[in-house]
Amino acid sequence: MCFKELEEYFKDHCGIFGIYCPDGKLDVAKITYFGLYALQHRGQESSGIAVNDAGNIIYHKDNGLVNEVFNEVVLNHLKGYSAVGHVRYSTTGKSDRENAQPLVIKYRKGHMALAHNGNLVNAHIIREKLEQEGAIFQTTIDSEVIASLISRNRIKSENIEGAILKTMDEIKGAYSLLILTPNKLIAVRDPYGLRPLVMGKINNSICFASETCALDTIGAEYIRDVEPGEIISVSRNGIKSIKYENGTKHLCVFEFIYFARADSYLEGISVYEIRKRLGKQLCKESYVDCDIVIGVPDSGTTAAIGFAEEAGIPFSEGFIKNRYIGRTFIKPEQTQREIAVKIKLNVLKSNVAGKKVVLIDDSIVRGTTSRKIIKMLRDAGATEVHLRISSPPVVFPCYYGIDTPDRKELIAANYSTEEIARILGADSLEYLSLNGLNEVFDGRIHQFCTACFSGEYVTEIPENFNKYILEEGV
């Protein structure tokens, strides 16, 4: 089997941020801008902000990083007392400008702006049904399916919250939503809590974000996580919580392993501490006698520190990461593929030359980048390279908002660990076990989604889902 020369790592899904300031004393657009800046790691393709200006929703969005899409002139135009923002990496729908969020729509009973993190597994079924009934869609994203259902259900509902409850009866999959109406800011989390969403407070304003690092950035106090299956409505009348149902926690475990920023807390748990414990557990299961431990920046670094502490082997920097790569750059010709990796990472030769190295990374998807990184270490003079992965083998695709390839492209689904080590050019390869992952979470791994490791999905996956994804051009 020949694996494609494609991006190796999982792509982050999306980040959302919202704030409601009843007295209008805060510049909600600028606060949202800084909140999105803190969430930039979750999406680098597009960004947008919508603001409620005295009942009118005004917005600006485009392809690009937050600092590319917004400037002082644009932000000064976005005046109001509540706002929602979004940074996007496309998992469903093409990376086109019209797919940038928040989505702003007008309908019979009003208008709203919607920002969505996650992925529906039945969006194509609902969309086809709505199109047969005459609905017209402007984008190729499942978020518009959610917005369309809410607008339709609003006609027969007493209020917007009732329309959301009816919509939750119809949609299946992962969704954390922020919805801005002319008089409310509403946060919604799916019944499994697959995607994170936290609630905070700054002065007398309420805010929501995908991660606590965004709250820290704007100086907000963390209140709590939005519960699975919960709708929180914020208005001048106060805060109202509605439970769709008593959800069961199944937050994506890869939020801890890779996606979330290390300084964030999810479900009250420190991402940094979990990654460090992953490294320690990995060492307990697959110790190897080497000279130094290095991590693949950035998500592998904390696990490498944990591995080094447990092993009693020095932790050392093995790579310098270029932190000035934007959304796009001129890609090298076919004959210059190695440049693509070296643009992002360069080896510290003085640290690895003549040494036996333990290389820690968070996961292996296709293996293409891992192979190049190991070759770079050998070219720099490393005498041995032992690869250790701080998660179990990824053998099943994700359908809940993470861009994983088809199973035939997942290297761990097609080769044994020993075969993968040979393919990558490593002296040895070991993964963290599922039991070890459970140990790191104190026996509570059942409270997280681990479908990419186990194939045990929390929802039913339609048979033609992969066909739909391909047609949408992800």
Tab-separated table of N, CA and C in Angstrom, residues 55 64 79 81 89 100 115 150 203 233 268 301 318 322 352 391 408 429 465 469:
chain	number	residue	atom	x	y	z
A	55	GLY	N	-30.126	45.467	18.019
A	55	GLY	CA	-31.078	44.591	17.341
A	55	GLY	C	-30.704	44.229	15.926
A	64	GLY	N	-8.534	33.520	6.172
A	64	GLY	CA	-7.311	34.070	6.735
A	64	GLY	C	-7.259	33.927	8.242
A	79	LYS	N	-19.704	47.612	16.344
A	79	LYS	CA	-20.104	48.108	17.655
A	79	LYS	C	-21.413	47.456	18.091
A	81	TYR	N	-23.470	45.308	21.859
A	81	TYR	CA	-23.355	44.850	23.246
A	81	TYR	C	-23.217	43.334	23.364
A	89	TYR	N	-11.255	25.519	10.695
A	89	TYR	CA	-10.595	24.594	9.781
A	89	TYR	C	-11.680	23.713	9.205
A	100	ALA	N	-17.087	30.533	5.540
A	100	ALA	CA	-16.590	31.155	6.761
A	100	ALA	C	-17.758	31.432	7.706
A	115	ALA	N	-22.336	30.262	15.230
A	115	ALA	CA	-20.971	29.743	15.143
A	115	ALA	C	-20.979	28.311	15.675
A	150	ILE	N	-33.248	25.477	12.781
A	150	ILE	CA	-33.669	26.387	13.852
A	150	ILE	C	-34.657	27.414	13.319
A	203	ASN	N	-16.201	41.363	34.348
A	203	ASN	CA	-17.021	42.453	34.879
A	203	ASN	C	-18.443	41.929	35.063
A	233	SER	N	-29.094	30.413	27.882
A	233	SER	CA	-29.573	31.619	27.214
A	233	SER	C	-29.275	32.830	28.092
A	268	GLY	N	-12.576	20.829	33.859
A	268	GLY	CA	-11.852	21.080	35.098
A	268	GLY	C	-10.497	20.406	35.200
A	301	THR	N	5.819	17.934	23.121
A	301	THR	CA	6.826	18.424	24.055
A	301	THR	C	6.485	18.088	25.505
A	318	GLY	N	15.054	19.134	20.529
A	318	GLY	CA	15.606	18.510	19.332
A	318	GLY	C	15.318	19.289	18.080
A	322	ASN	N	9.479	26.881	13.329
A	322	ASN	CA	9.199	28.167	12.698
A	322	ASN	C	7.784	28.579	13.059
A	352	VAL	N	21.639	16.472	19.106
A	352	VAL	CA	21.314	15.080	18.767
A	352	VAL	C	22.480	14.310	18.158
A	391	SER	N	-0.310	8.234	22.591
A	391	SER	CA	-1.709	7.813	22.443
A	391	SER	C	-1.717	6.430	21.809
A	408	LYS	N	-8.316	3.387	5.027
A	408	LYS	CA	-7.266	2.773	4.208
A	408	LYS	C	-5.994	3.623	4.188
A	429	LEU	N	9.408	1.315	17.820
A	429	LEU	CA	8.185	2.111	17.922
A	429	LEU	C	7.267	1.470	18.952
A	465	PHE	N	-21.787	8.005	4.765
A	465	PHE	CA	-21.197	9.236	5.289
A	465	PHE	C	-19.914	9.603	4.566
A	469	ILE	N	-18.853	13.083	2.493
A	469	ILE	CA	-17.677	13.912	2.772
A	469	ILE	C	-16.888	14.164	1.490
